[in-house]
CSV table of C-alpha atoms in Angstrom, one decimal:
chain,number,residue,atom,x,y,z
A,1,LEU,CA,58.0,64.4,-81.1
A,2,ALA,CA,55.2,66.7,-79.8
A,3,GLU,CA,53.2,63.6,-78.9
A,4,LEU,CA,56.1,62.2,-77.0
A,5,ALA,CA,56.3,65.3,-74.8
A,6,THR,CA,52.6,65.1,-74.2
A,7,VAL,CA,52.8,61.5,-73.3
A,8,LYS,CA,55.7,62.2,-70.9
A,9,ARG,CA,53.7,64.9,-69.2
A,10,GLN,CA,50.7,62.6,-68.8
A,11,ILE,CA,52.9,59.9,-67.3
A,12,GLU,CA,54.5,62.4,-64.9
A,13,GLU,CA,51.1,63.6,-63.8
A,14,ALA,CA,49.9,60.1,-63.3
A,15,THR,CA,53.1,59.2,-61.4
A,16,LEU,CA,52.7,62.2,-59.1
A,17,TRP,CA,49.1,61.2,-58.4
A,18,GLU,CA,50.2,57.7,-57.6
A,19,GLU,CA,52.9,59.1,-55.3
A,20,LYS,CA,50.2,61.1,-53.5
A,21,LEU,CA,48.2,58.0,-53.1
A,22,GLU,CA,51.1,56.0,-51.9
A,23,ASN,CA,51.9,58.6,-49.3
A,24,SER,CA,48.3,58.6,-48.1
A,25,VAL,CA,48.2,54.9,-47.5
A,26,ASP,CA,49.7,53.8,-44.2
A,27,HIS,CA,50.8,50.2,-44.9
A,28,GLY,CA,50.6,47.7,-42.2
A,29,THR,CA,48.2,49.4,-39.7
A,30,ALA,CA,44.9,47.9,-40.8
A,31,ASP,CA,44.4,44.2,-41.6
A,32,SER,CA,42.0,44.2,-44.5
A,33,ASN,CA,41.8,40.4,-44.3
A,34,ALA,CA,40.5,40.4,-40.8
A,35,SER,CA,37.8,37.7,-40.7
A,36,ASP,CA,36.9,37.4,-37.1
A,37,GLY,CA,35.0,40.7,-37.0
A,38,GLU,CA,37.4,42.4,-34.6
A,39,ASN,CA,37.4,46.2,-34.5
A,40,VAL,CA,40.2,47.2,-36.9
A,41,ILE,CA,38.2,50.3,-38.1
A,42,THR,CA,39.9,52.5,-35.6
A,43,GLU,CA,43.3,51.6,-37.0
A,44,LYS,CA,42.5,52.8,-40.5
A,45,LYS,CA,44.3,55.9,-41.6
A,46,LEU,CA,42.7,56.2,-45.0
A,47,THR,CA,39.3,57.8,-44.7
A,48,LEU,CA,36.5,57.8,-47.2
A,49,GLU,CA,36.7,61.5,-47.4
A,50,LYS,CA,40.5,61.5,-48.1
A,51,VAL,CA,40.1,58.9,-50.8
A,52,GLU,CA,37.3,60.8,-52.4
A,53,LYS,CA,39.6,63.9,-52.6
A,54,LEU,CA,42.4,61.8,-54.2
A,55,VAL,CA,40.0,60.3,-56.7
A,56,THR,CA,38.7,63.8,-57.6
A,57,LEU,CA,42.3,64.8,-58.4
A,58,GLY,CA,42.8,61.6,-60.3
A,59,ARG,CA,39.8,62.2,-62.5
A,60,ASN,CA,41.5,65.1,-64.1
A,61,LEU,CA,44.3,62.9,-65.3
A,62,THR,CA,44.5,62.0,-69.0
A,63,LEU,CA,45.9,58.6,-68.1
A,64,ARG,CA,43.8,56.5,-65.7
A,65,PRO,CA,46.0,54.5,-63.4
A,66,ARG,CA,44.6,51.1,-62.3
A,67,SER,CA,44.9,52.3,-58.7
A,68,LEU,CA,42.4,55.0,-59.5
A,69,VAL,CA,39.9,52.5,-60.8
A,70,ARG,CA,40.4,50.3,-57.7
A,71,LEU,CA,39.9,53.3,-55.4
A,72,GLN,CA,36.7,54.3,-57.3
A,73,ASP,CA,35.4,50.7,-56.7
A,74,ARG,CA,36.3,50.9,-53.0
A,75,ILE,CA,34.5,54.2,-52.7
A,76,GLU,CA,31.4,52.8,-54.4
A,77,ARG,CA,31.4,49.8,-52.0
A,78,ALA,CA,32.0,52.1,-49.0
A,79,HIS,CA,28.9,54.2,-50.0
A,80,ILE,CA,26.8,51.1,-50.3
A,81,LEU,CA,27.9,49.9,-46.9
A,82,ARG,CA,27.4,53.3,-45.5
A,83,ARG,CA,23.8,53.3,-46.7
A,84,ARG,CA,23.3,49.8,-45.2
A,85,ILE,CA,24.6,51.0,-41.9
A,86,THR,CA,22.5,54.2,-42.0
A,87,VAL,CA,19.3,52.1,-42.7
A,88,TRP,CA,20.3,49.7,-39.8
A,89,ASN,CA,20.9,52.7,-37.5
A,90,GLU,CA,17.6,54.3,-38.3
A,91,ALA,CA,15.7,51.0,-37.8
A,92,ARG,CA,17.7,49.5,-34.9
A,93,ASN,CA,15.3,50.4,-32.1
A,94,GLN,CA,12.2,49.1,-33.9
A,95,GLU,CA,10.3,45.9,-33.3
A,96,ASN,CA,12.6,43.5,-35.2
A,97,PRO,CA,16.2,44.5,-34.5
A,98,GLN,CA,19.0,42.7,-36.3
A,99,ASN,CA,21.2,40.2,-34.5
A,100,ILE,CA,24.9,40.5,-33.7
A,101,LYS,CA,25.8,38.3,-36.7
A,102,PHE,CA,24.4,41.0,-39.0
A,103,ILE,CA,26.6,43.6,-37.4
A,104,SER,CA,29.6,41.3,-37.6
A,105,THR,CA,28.9,40.9,-41.4
A,106,LEU,CA,28.9,44.6,-41.9
A,107,ILE,CA,32.2,45.0,-40.0
A,108,LYS,CA,33.8,42.3,-42.1
A,109,GLN,CA,32.6,44.1,-45.3
A,110,ALA,CA,34.1,47.3,-43.9
A,111,ASN,CA,37.4,45.6,-43.2
A,112,LYS,CA,37.6,44.4,-46.8
A,113,ILE,CA,36.9,47.9,-48.1
A,114,ASP,CA,39.5,49.2,-45.7
A,115,LEU,CA,38.3,52.8,-45.4
A,116,ALA,CA,37.0,54.6,-42.4
A,117,PHE,CA,33.9,56.8,-42.1
A,118,PRO,CA,31.9,58.0,-39.2
A,119,GLU,CA,29.1,55.5,-39.4
A,120,LEU,CA,31.6,52.7,-38.8
A,121,PHE,CA,32.5,54.1,-35.4
A,122,THR,CA,28.9,53.9,-34.3
A,123,LEU,CA,28.6,50.4,-35.7
A,124,THR,CA,31.8,49.2,-34.1
A,125,GLY,CA,30.8,50.7,-30.7
A,126,VAL,CA,27.5,48.8,-30.7
A,127,HIS,CA,29.2,45.7,-31.9
A,128,LYS,CA,31.9,45.9,-29.1
A,129,LYS,CA,29.3,46.6,-26.4
A,130,ALA,CA,27.1,43.6,-27.7
A,131,GLU,CA,30.1,41.3,-27.9
A,132,GLU,CA,31.2,42.2,-24.3
A,133,TRP,CA,27.6,41.7,-23.1
A,134,MET,CA,27.3,38.3,-24.9
A,135,ASP,CA,30.5,37.1,-23.3
A,136,ARG,CA,29.4,38.1,-19.8
A,137,ALA,CA,25.9,36.8,-20.4
A,138,SER,CA,27.1,33.5,-21.7
A,139,ILE,CA,29.2,33.0,-18.6
A,140,ALA,CA,26.3,34.1,-16.4
A,141,VAL,CA,24.0,31.5,-18.0
A,142,ARG,CA,26.5,28.7,-17.1
A,143,THR,CA,27.7,29.8,-13.7
A,144,THR,CA,26.5,31.3,-10.4
A,145,ILE,CA,26.5,35.1,-10.3
A,146,SER,CA,25.2,37.7,-7.9
A,147,PHE,CA,21.6,38.9,-8.1
A,148,GLU,CA,22.8,42.4,-8.8
A,149,GLU,CA,25.0,41.3,-11.7
A,150,LEU,CA,22.1,39.3,-13.1
A,151,GLU,CA,19.8,42.3,-12.9
A,152,SER,CA,22.5,44.5,-14.6
A,153,LEU,CA,23.0,42.0,-17.4
A,154,VAL,CA,19.2,41.8,-18.1
A,155,SER,CA,19.0,45.6,-18.0
A,156,VAL,CA,21.9,46.0,-20.5
A,157,GLY,CA,20.6,43.2,-22.7
A,158,GLU,CA,17.2,44.8,-22.9
A,159,SER,CA,18.7,48.1,-23.9
A,160,LEU,CA,20.9,46.7,-26.7
A,161,PRO,CA,19.7,47.8,-30.1
A,162,LEU,CA,20.3,44.2,-31.3
A,163,ASN,CA,18.3,41.0,-31.0
A,164,VAL,CA,19.9,39.0,-28.2
A,165,SER,CA,16.7,37.4,-27.1
A,166,ASP,CA,18.1,33.8,-27.0
A,167,VAL,CA,20.5,34.6,-24.2
A,168,LEU,CA,18.4,37.3,-22.7
A,169,GLU,CA,15.5,35.0,-22.1
A,170,LYS,CA,17.7,32.6,-20.2
A,171,LEU,CA,18.9,35.4,-18.0
A,172,GLN,CA,15.4,36.6,-17.4
A,173,ASN,CA,14.3,33.1,-16.4
A,174,ARG,CA,17.2,32.9,-14.0
A,175,LEU,CA,16.3,36.3,-12.6
A,176,LYS,CA,12.6,35.2,-12.1
A,177,GLN,CA,13.9,32.1,-10.2
A,178,ALA,CA,16.2,34.1,-8.0
């Protein structure tokens, strides 16, 4: 009977921890299956820091809920992604910058992990700016635009920390011809 009381207490502790986890998760705000690379990072309510605190509390439990193991896996994947973003961020203004597809891949990975951390906001900001530029530049390549807008597009394209040389070269050629 003493063991039964101990097991009941352990189950109650694990249940309370699971309830804390459940209350921390805001269901329905972030689409973890987003595959088009859109910016759902800003919609995430569950931050890496918050999950790490929950996991720290969960490690003290005698019983290890499956959700704890899953959270630990998400934290590990988030830290790996965080390191990749940091390396990209440190190297982005060097000679061989990555292209927009690389950034989109990182964002897709972040959406699968479904946790927010500060480096993601930098990444999504760059991605959004690059996507907007690519949209405008693609239209500019196919249509007639003003000289000032063409200059502006070339200037912004040259300042992007991504390799957009394929479209940028076309715009630069049009600018030379103008």
